[in-house]
Short mmCIF file of C-alpha atoms and ligand atoms in Angstrom, two decimals:
data_model
loop_
_atom_site.label_atom_id
_atom_site.label_comp_id
_atom_site.label_asym_id
_atom_site.label_seq_id
_atom_site.Cartn_x
_atom_site.Cartn_y
_atom_site.Cartn_z
CA MET A 1 -0.37 0.09 0.22
CA ARG A 2 1.66 3.15 -0.98
CA PRO A 3 0.61 6.15 1.29
CA LEU A 4 0.31 9.45 0.18
CA ASN A 5 0.17 12.41 2.87
CA ILE A 6 -1.75 15.31 2.07
CA VAL A 7 -1.46 18.25 3.85
CA LEU A 8 -4.91 20.53 3.08
CA PHE A 9 -4.49 24.24 2.70
CA GLY A 10 -8.39 25.09 2.40
CA VAL A 11 -11.44 23.74 4.05
CA GLY A 12 -14.42 25.37 2.25
CA ASN A 13 -15.95 24.32 -0.82
CA VAL A 14 -13.79 22.43 -2.42
CA GLY A 15 -11.62 21.51 0.47
CA SER A 16 -14.36 19.92 2.59
CA THR A 17 -15.81 17.79 -0.01
CA LEU A 18 -12.61 16.64 -0.85
CA ILE A 19 -12.31 15.17 2.81
CA ARG A 20 -15.57 13.69 2.48
CA GLN A 21 -14.89 11.99 -0.96
CA ILE A 22 -11.41 10.79 0.52
CA LEU A 23 -13.22 9.01 3.74
CA ALA A 24 -16.38 7.86 1.57
CA ASP A 25 -14.10 6.09 -0.83
CA LYS A 26 -11.06 4.96 1.09
CA GLN A 27 -11.80 1.22 0.15
CA HIS A 28 -12.02 2.01 -3.42
CA PHE A 29 -8.65 3.56 -3.12
CA HIS A 30 -6.91 1.02 -1.19
CA GLU A 31 -8.50 -1.96 -3.77
CA ALA A 32 -5.89 0.19 -5.94
CA GLY A 33 -2.97 0.22 -3.50
CA ILE A 34 -3.24 3.77 -2.46
CA ASP A 35 -3.35 5.19 0.90
CA LEU A 36 -4.46 8.44 1.12
CA LYS A 37 -4.05 9.92 4.67
CA ILE A 38 -4.56 13.64 5.38
CA PRO A 39 -2.44 14.19 8.41
CA VAL A 40 -2.88 18.17 8.35
CA ILE A 41 -5.70 20.21 7.77
CA ALA A 42 -5.82 24.18 7.67
CA ASN A 43 -7.75 27.04 6.81
CA SER A 44 -6.53 30.86 6.49
CA ARG A 45 -6.28 31.05 10.62
CA LEU A 46 -6.01 27.60 12.10
CA ALA A 47 -4.32 24.06 11.74
CA PHE A 48 -5.56 20.67 13.23
CA PHE A 49 -2.83 17.76 13.27
CA GLU A 50 -4.09 14.33 12.86
CA LYS A 51 -2.59 11.60 15.03
CA GLU A 52 -4.45 8.76 13.74
CA ASN A 53 -6.70 8.81 10.72
CA LEU A 54 -8.97 11.57 10.06
CA HIS A 55 -12.07 10.94 10.56
CA SER A 56 -15.85 12.36 10.16
CA SER A 57 -15.60 14.70 13.16
CA TRP A 58 -12.37 16.64 11.03
CA GLU A 59 -14.73 19.75 11.49
CA THR A 60 -15.39 19.88 14.94
CA ASP A 61 -12.18 18.69 15.34
CA LEU A 62 -10.24 21.67 13.36
CA GLY A 63 -12.52 24.18 15.55
CA SER A 64 -11.65 22.51 19.05
CA PHE A 65 -8.23 21.23 18.57
CA GLY A 66 -6.62 23.60 15.45
CA PHE A 67 -4.59 26.14 17.01
CA PRO A 68 -3.26 29.14 15.03
CA TYR A 69 -0.10 28.64 12.67
CA GLU A 70 2.74 29.28 10.75
CA LEU A 71 3.55 27.28 7.43
CA GLU A 72 6.90 26.26 9.29
CA ASP A 73 5.22 24.66 12.14
CA ILE A 74 3.50 22.58 9.19
CA LEU A 75 7.08 21.70 7.91
CA LYS A 76 8.50 20.87 11.07
CA TYR A 77 5.50 18.53 12.45
CA VAL A 78 5.71 16.26 8.60
CA LYS A 79 9.05 16.31 9.07
CA ASP A 80 9.34 15.01 12.75
CA LYS A 81 6.51 12.48 12.02
CA ASP A 82 8.96 11.76 8.92
CA TYR A 83 6.14 11.61 6.10
CA LYS A 84 6.94 9.86 3.20
CA ASN A 85 5.24 11.18 -0.36
CA LEU A 86 4.01 14.97 0.69
CA VAL A 87 1.79 16.54 -1.27
CA ALA A 88 0.30 19.98 -0.16
CA VAL A 89 -3.25 20.59 -1.79
CA ASP A 90 -4.24 24.39 -2.58
CA ALA A 91 -7.93 24.35 -1.81
CA THR A 92 -7.97 28.17 -0.72
CA ALA A 93 -9.38 31.01 -2.55
CA SER A 94 -6.13 32.84 -1.58
CA ASN A 95 -4.00 35.12 -3.97
CA ASN A 96 -1.05 35.15 -1.97
CA PHE A 97 -1.10 31.49 -0.50
CA VAL A 98 0.86 30.66 -3.53
CA ASP A 99 3.87 32.60 -2.01
CA ASN A 100 4.54 29.24 -0.26
CA TYR A 101 4.87 26.85 -2.74
CA GLN A 102 8.52 27.60 -3.77
CA ARG A 103 8.90 26.75 0.23
CA LEU A 104 6.91 23.79 0.00
CA VAL A 105 8.54 22.59 -2.97
CA GLU A 106 12.12 22.84 -1.08
CA ALA A 107 10.64 21.05 1.84
CA GLY A 108 9.53 17.65 -0.36
CA PHE A 109 6.02 18.68 -1.13
CA HIS A 110 4.50 17.99 -4.37
CA ILE A 111 1.65 20.10 -5.15
CA VAL A 112 -2.20 19.70 -6.23
CA ALA A 113 -3.93 23.15 -7.07
CA ALA A 114 -7.80 23.96 -7.47
CA ASN A 115 -6.47 27.62 -7.01
CA LYS A 116 -5.57 28.83 -10.03
CA VAL A 117 -3.21 31.94 -9.14
CA ALA A 118 -0.14 30.19 -9.86
CA ASN A 119 -0.51 29.55 -13.13
CA SER A 120 -1.61 32.82 -13.99
CA LEU A 121 1.19 34.52 -12.12
CA PRO A 122 3.55 36.89 -14.43
CA PHE A 123 5.10 34.78 -17.15
CA GLU A 124 8.82 34.55 -15.75
CA VAL A 125 8.04 33.85 -12.09
CA TYR A 126 5.68 30.99 -13.70
CA LYS A 127 8.61 29.60 -15.52
CA ASN A 128 11.23 29.95 -12.60
CA PHE A 129 8.62 27.98 -10.36
CA ARG A 130 8.28 24.81 -12.72
CA GLU A 131 12.31 24.94 -13.01
CA THR A 132 12.18 24.98 -9.09
CA LEU A 133 9.91 21.61 -9.42
CA LYS A 134 12.38 20.23 -12.00
CA GLU A 135 15.49 20.92 -9.40
CA HIS A 136 13.34 19.30 -6.51
CA LYS A 137 12.35 16.61 -8.61
CA LYS A 138 8.74 17.83 -7.69
CA GLN A 139 5.27 17.01 -9.35
CA PHE A 140 2.64 20.28 -9.75
CA LEU A 141 -0.99 19.21 -10.89
CA TYR A 142 -3.97 21.56 -11.63
CA GLU A 143 -6.75 20.04 -13.40
CA THR A 144 -9.25 21.46 -11.93
CA ASN A 145 -7.84 24.90 -12.89
CA VAL A 146 -9.89 24.85 -15.89
CA GLY A 147 -13.48 23.62 -16.07
CA ALA A 148 -13.52 22.43 -12.30
CA GLY A 149 -13.66 18.51 -13.18
CA LEU A 150 -13.88 18.04 -16.98
CA PRO A 151 -10.70 16.51 -18.22
CA ILE A 152 -9.58 20.42 -20.61
CA ILE A 153 -5.66 20.43 -19.03
CA GLN A 154 -4.89 16.55 -19.57
CA THR A 155 -6.38 16.36 -22.83
CA LEU A 156 -4.68 19.04 -24.68
CA GLN A 157 -1.51 18.08 -22.64
CA GLY A 158 -1.81 14.42 -24.17
CA LEU A 159 -2.53 15.61 -28.11
CA HIS A 160 0.52 18.56 -27.40
CA GLN A 161 2.65 16.09 -26.38
CA ALA A 162 2.02 13.23 -29.24
CA GLY A 163 2.59 15.94 -31.62
CA GLU A 164 -0.22 16.89 -32.64
CA LYS A 165 -1.07 20.24 -34.16
CA ILE A 166 -3.80 22.21 -32.14
CA THR A 167 -5.18 25.59 -34.01
CA ARG A 168 -7.68 26.93 -31.92
CA VAL A 169 -9.52 26.44 -28.77
CA ARG A 170 -12.68 27.68 -27.70
CA GLY A 171 -14.36 27.39 -24.52
CA VAL A 172 -17.85 28.43 -22.44
CA PHE A 173 -15.35 28.60 -19.53
CA SER A 174 -17.35 30.28 -16.86
CA GLY A 175 -20.76 28.58 -15.33
CA SER A 176 -22.05 31.89 -14.39
CA LEU A 177 -21.88 33.52 -17.45
CA SER A 178 -22.87 30.24 -18.90
CA TYR A 179 -26.07 30.45 -16.83
CA ILE A 180 -26.84 34.41 -17.60
CA PHE A 181 -25.83 33.94 -21.28
CA ASN A 182 -28.47 30.52 -21.70
CA THR A 183 -31.47 32.23 -19.91
CA PHE A 184 -31.03 36.02 -21.05
CA SER A 185 -31.21 34.65 -24.66
CA GLU A 186 -34.15 32.05 -24.16
CA GLU A 187 -36.44 33.54 -21.60
CA ASP A 188 -38.03 37.08 -22.03
CA LYS A 189 -36.33 38.57 -18.68
CA THR A 190 -34.46 41.85 -18.65
CA PHE A 191 -30.30 41.14 -18.24
CA ALA A 192 -30.80 42.80 -14.24
CA GLU A 193 -33.64 40.23 -13.76
CA VAL A 194 -31.82 37.37 -14.85
CA LEU A 195 -28.36 38.64 -12.97
CA ASP A 196 -30.26 38.81 -9.82
CA GLU A 197 -31.86 35.18 -10.56
CA ALA A 198 -28.24 33.69 -11.24
CA GLN A 199 -27.30 35.32 -7.97
CA LEU A 200 -30.16 34.13 -5.93
CA LYS A 201 -29.17 30.59 -7.31
CA GLY A 202 -25.34 31.13 -6.41
CA PHE A 203 -24.18 31.02 -9.74
CA THR A 204 -22.09 34.25 -9.33
CA GLU A 205 -19.57 35.62 -7.12
CA PRO A 206 -20.94 37.75 -4.31
CA ASP A 207 -19.73 41.05 -6.47
CA PRO A 208 -21.42 40.10 -9.86
CA ARG A 209 -18.78 42.28 -12.07
CA VAL A 210 -16.01 39.86 -10.76
CA ASP A 211 -17.91 37.36 -13.43
CA LEU A 212 -18.60 40.05 -15.70
CA SER A 213 -15.03 41.57 -15.85
CA GLY A 214 -14.37 38.29 -17.95
CA LYS A 215 -10.94 38.30 -16.09
CA ASP A 216 -11.54 34.55 -14.76
CA VAL A 217 -12.29 33.44 -17.67
CA GLY A 218 -9.23 35.31 -19.02
CA ARG A 219 -6.87 33.43 -16.53
CA LYS A 220 -7.88 30.37 -17.84
CA LEU A 221 -7.49 30.89 -21.44
CA LEU A 222 -4.17 32.00 -20.48
CA ILE A 223 -3.65 28.86 -18.37
CA LEU A 224 -4.43 26.60 -21.88
CA ALA A 225 -2.46 29.35 -23.66
CA ARG A 226 0.74 28.11 -21.48
CA GLU A 227 0.06 24.55 -21.59
CA LEU A 228 0.63 24.99 -25.32
CA ASN A 229 4.07 26.36 -24.53
CA LEU A 230 3.10 30.23 -25.97
CA ARG A 231 5.01 32.71 -23.76
CA LYS A 232 1.74 34.92 -22.65
CA ASP A 233 0.58 37.01 -19.88
CA LEU A 234 -2.53 38.03 -18.47
CA SER A 235 -1.98 41.66 -19.66
CA GLU A 236 -2.10 40.23 -23.30
CA VAL A 237 -5.37 38.71 -23.19
CA GLN A 238 -8.01 40.92 -24.65
CA ILE A 239 -10.57 41.19 -22.33
CA GLN A 240 -14.41 42.78 -23.56
CA ASP A 241 -15.34 43.77 -19.62
CA LEU A 242 -19.29 43.51 -19.64
CA VAL A 243 -19.35 46.25 -17.01
CA PRO A 244 -20.00 49.89 -18.16
CA ALA A 245 -17.11 52.65 -16.94
CA HIS A 246 -20.05 54.14 -14.63
CA LEU A 247 -20.84 50.83 -12.73
CA ASN A 248 -17.49 49.35 -12.62
CA GLY A 249 -14.99 47.94 -9.82
CA THR A 250 -13.97 51.37 -8.86
CA THR A 251 -18.03 52.27 -7.40
CA SER A 252 -19.38 50.17 -4.78
CA LEU A 253 -21.28 46.84 -4.92
CA ALA A 254 -24.63 48.78 -3.67
CA HIS A 255 -24.09 51.15 -6.33
CA PHE A 256 -23.68 48.65 -8.94
CA ARG A 257 -26.80 46.88 -7.28
CA LYS A 258 -28.84 50.08 -6.91
CA ASN A 259 -28.18 50.80 -11.04
CA GLN A 260 -27.68 47.86 -12.69
CA GLU A 261 -30.59 47.88 -14.48
CA HIS A 262 -28.27 50.60 -16.75
CA LEU A 263 -26.99 47.23 -18.39
CA ASN A 264 -30.74 46.60 -19.19
CA PRO A 265 -30.44 48.86 -22.59
CA ASP A 266 -27.69 47.76 -24.03
CA PHE A 267 -28.07 43.76 -23.65
CA GLN A 268 -32.04 44.15 -25.18
CA GLU A 269 -30.15 46.01 -28.21
CA LEU A 270 -27.96 43.08 -28.54
CA LYS A 271 -30.68 40.49 -28.01
CA LYS A 272 -33.05 42.43 -30.65
CA SER A 273 -30.32 42.11 -33.03
CA LEU A 274 -30.09 38.15 -32.38
CA LYS A 275 -31.56 36.12 -35.52
CA GLU A 276 -34.16 34.10 -35.25
CA ASP A 277 -31.54 30.81 -35.18
CA GLU A 278 -28.60 32.98 -32.97
CA VAL A 279 -28.19 33.22 -29.25
CA LEU A 280 -25.68 34.86 -27.45
CA ARG A 281 -22.42 33.02 -25.87
CA HIS A 282 -19.54 34.43 -23.65
CA VAL A 283 -16.62 32.78 -25.04
CA GLY A 284 -12.77 32.64 -24.74
CA GLU A 285 -11.23 32.11 -27.90
CA LEU A 286 -7.39 31.09 -27.71
CA ASP A 287 -5.80 31.25 -32.01
CA LEU A 288 -2.70 29.78 -31.94
CA VAL A 289 -2.32 30.75 -35.60
CA LYS A 290 -2.12 34.27 -34.88
CA GLN A 291 -1.21 33.71 -31.00
CA GLU A 292 -3.93 35.51 -29.93
CA LEU A 293 -6.24 35.38 -26.74
CA GLN A 294 -9.58 37.00 -26.57
CA VAL A 295 -12.95 36.88 -23.94
CA LYS A 296 -15.97 38.41 -25.96
CA LEU A 297 -19.74 37.77 -25.65
CA VAL A 298 -20.47 36.47 -29.92
CA LYS A 299 -23.71 35.40 -30.81
CA GLU A 300 -23.16 31.78 -31.79
CA LYS A 301 -26.10 29.30 -33.74
CA LYS A 302 -28.65 27.59 -31.64
CA ALA A 303 -27.51 24.34 -33.21
CA SER A 304 -24.02 24.58 -32.33
CA ALA A 305 -22.42 23.33 -29.02
CA PHE A 306 -22.59 25.96 -27.31
CA GLY A 307 -25.69 27.51 -28.74
CA ASN A 308 -27.00 24.25 -27.64
CA LEU A 309 -25.88 24.60 -23.65
CA LYS A 310 -27.95 24.17 -20.78
CA HIS A 311 -28.25 25.69 -17.67
CA ALA A 312 -24.74 26.30 -15.92
CA ASP A 313 -22.58 23.90 -18.08
CA ALA A 314 -19.16 24.82 -19.91
CA SER A 315 -17.94 23.89 -23.13
CA PHE A 316 -15.10 23.31 -24.98
CA GLU A 317 -13.54 22.97 -28.46
CA ILE A 318 -10.42 21.79 -29.46
CA TYR A 319 -9.58 22.04 -33.26
CA THR A 320 -6.61 20.09 -34.31
CA GLU A 321 -5.02 19.69 -37.59
CA SER A 322 -6.07 15.66 -37.35
CA TYR A 323 -9.79 16.39 -36.12
CA GLY A 324 -9.70 18.89 -38.93
CA GLU A 325 -13.06 21.26 -38.99
CA GLN A 326 -14.68 18.93 -36.27
CA PRO A 327 -13.21 20.16 -32.89
CA ILE A 328 -13.21 17.34 -30.32
CA VAL A 329 -15.72 19.21 -27.47
CA ILE A 330 -15.82 18.24 -24.12
CA GLN A 331 -18.96 18.96 -21.63
CA GLY A 332 -20.43 19.08 -18.64
CA ALA A 333 -20.56 21.02 -15.42
CA GLY A 334 -17.55 23.09 -15.19
CA ALA A 335 -18.33 24.13 -11.59
CA GLY A 336 -19.14 23.21 -8.63
CA ALA A 337 -17.89 21.13 -4.77
CA ALA A 338 -18.53 18.03 -6.21
CA VAL A 339 -17.09 17.89 -9.61
CA THR A 340 -14.01 20.17 -8.57
CA ALA A 341 -13.08 17.93 -5.29
CA ARG A 342 -13.35 14.82 -7.36
CA GLY A 343 -10.76 16.48 -9.97
CA VAL A 344 -8.42 17.21 -7.43
CA LEU A 345 -8.97 13.64 -6.41
CA SER A 346 -8.23 12.45 -9.61
CA ASP A 347 -4.85 14.31 -9.19
CA LEU A 348 -4.04 12.98 -6.20
CA ILE A 349 -4.68 9.73 -7.66
CA LYS A 350 -2.52 10.14 -10.70
CA LEU A 351 0.39 11.64 -8.38
CA ALA A 352 0.24 8.70 -6.17
CA GLN A 353 0.46 6.42 -9.65
CA ASN A 354 3.43 8.49 -11.17
CA LEU A 355 5.02 7.74 -7.98
CA LYS A 356 4.78 4.21 -8.15
CA ASN A 357 5.92 4.29 -11.30
CA GLU A 358 9.01 6.38 -10.35
CA ASP A 359 9.99 3.46 -7.79
CA SER A 360 9.69 0.80 -9.91
CA THR A 361 11.78 2.29 -12.65
CA GLN A 362 14.44 3.35 -9.60
CA LYS A 363 14.41 -0.18 -8.76
CA THR A 364 15.26 -1.60 -11.97
CA GLU A 365 18.11 0.98 -12.63
CA GLN A 366 19.17 -0.37 -9.01
CA ARG A 367 18.76 -4.02 -10.47
CA LEU A 368 20.53 -3.09 -13.77
CA SER A 369 23.67 -1.31 -12.08
CA LEU A 370 24.09 -4.40 -9.63
N1 NAP B 401 -15.78 26.16 -6.59
C1 NAP B 401 -16.17 25.85 -7.81
O1 NAP B 401 -16.44 25.37 -8.76
C2 NAP B 401 -14.20 25.94 -8.05
C3 NAP B 401 -13.70 25.29 -9.31
C4 NAP B 401 -12.55 25.29 -9.91
C5 NAP B 401 -11.44 25.80 -8.89
N2 NAP B 401 -12.00 26.21 -7.83
C6 NAP B 401 -10.86 26.84 -6.89
O2 NAP B 401 -10.91 26.13 -5.74
C7 NAP B 401 -10.07 26.84 -4.59
C8 NAP B 401 -11.56 26.67 -3.26
O3 NAP B 401 -12.65 27.45 -4.08
P1 NAP B 401 -14.03 26.95 -2.75
O4 NAP B 401 -15.20 27.51 -3.39
O5 NAP B 401 -13.51 25.78 -1.95
O6 NAP B 401 -13.58 28.28 -1.81
P2 NAP B 401 -14.01 28.90 -0.36
O7 NAP B 401 -15.20 28.10 0.05
O8 NAP B 401 -14.16 29.92 -0.26
O9 NAP B 401 -12.94 28.46 0.80
C9 NAP B 401 -11.75 28.78 0.82
C10 NAP B 401 -11.11 28.03 1.93
O10 NAP B 401 -9.13 28.63 1.78
C11 NAP B 401 -9.28 28.99 3.00
N3 NAP B 401 -8.00 30.13 3.08
C12 NAP B 401 -8.09 31.11 2.36
N4 NAP B 401 -6.57 31.41 2.97
C13 NAP B 401 -5.87 30.33 3.21
C14 NAP B 401 -4.58 30.59 3.67
N5 NAP B 401 -3.82 31.50 3.17
N6 NAP B 401 -4.18 29.19 3.92
C15 NAP B 401 -4.64 28.04 4.18
N7 NAP B 401 -6.14 28.36 4.07
C16 NAP B 401 -6.90 29.53 3.46
C17 NAP B 401 -10.27 29.56 3.59
O11 NAP B 401 -10.22 29.49 5.29
P3 NAP B 401 -11.03 30.57 5.54
O12 NAP B 401 -12.52 29.88 6.17
O13 NAP B 401 -10.25 30.11 7.25
O14 NAP B 401 -11.17 31.66 5.32
C18 NAP B 401 -11.08 28.42 3.18
O15 NAP B 401 -11.37 27.19 4.30
C19 NAP B 401 -10.60 28.46 -5.34
O16 NAP B 401 -9.01 29.19 -5.66
C20 NAP B 401 -11.05 28.46 -6.34
O17 NAP B 401 -10.89 29.55 -7.70
C21 NAP B 401 -13.18 26.30 -7.33
#
């Protein structure tokens, strides 16, 4: 049985679901020869060190026995315990937690991240971190950075590694914007009404301008571009901000809420301009021939893959030389705690299997050198 010792940072929607999934499916992983242990869990304030096995009372344990911590406390604890196969899971929603990655890797951790900050930092920082990983022979997996549990990154990596020429990637990346434009295109409601509805259903961020700004989609597009060896930065992504200047992020959320009806006339005009067989969709487009990245609102044919989208689903089209005009399409829930945690879990299993393969290669090499 190969143990993987997980230090979990962030026990919000994704982190807590991940713990539940690991506890529920323990037997399944054991049968595959993998023992997922979680000796440490931490939120932004408290860390809890588990002596035996983490169990279903973890939340109470963190509240009752957790203590304020520094990263170095955790590093010392896992060193003293001599834990092997360490992995730090970044399930935080923090912009700053990434500052710990270098130290974690130096201390012997692999990294699995749901948080997409590390992959959208300036290119030099992105590149230097990959050098650090190489130097310390550590792995970094982040499938859920784009499309949550959908296998987007691994599909692109597989095609790219196999030498397939990828010419274009298009996607409805955002669950919230998918819901907003799927509903607005089809139903007789104003844009502000649809926005309220999306917020009530929990699809948007507390400040919906974060979604409407298109920045998050821009980040995801950048992550895909970098997977395909494009040396790009966020400032080079052309992003259409759907919030007019007088309602943008520099004004208060309350001001935006009070005046969000000002968005209605322009969106209504756009809706009126749609042909019978068209709908509005919010897409990210990566053109690998022109090396351009764009985030924008477009008119799509109802009969197309994007035009057919329902609810808050995401959809991705990958155009390559061999597939010609008919792209590979990957579609489904592109957000949500259950699918995202399962995606993180899938990265953890992949990591455990990679480590197993490394071990057997090392053993073979040792045998051959005897
Ligand atoms: N939800 C999705 O559908 C989805 C999909 C793909 C990717 N993701 C990514 O997954 C990550 C987690 O999302 P979520 O929805 O679970 O967020 P969340 O519910 O807001 O939970 C965030 C967790 O991170 C902790 N945290 C914040 N800063 C920290 C720090 N410096 N050190 C340790 N813990 C820290 C928070 O602790 P406190 O409670 O103490 O603040 C909280 O436990 C985000 O990066 C998100 O972008 C989410």
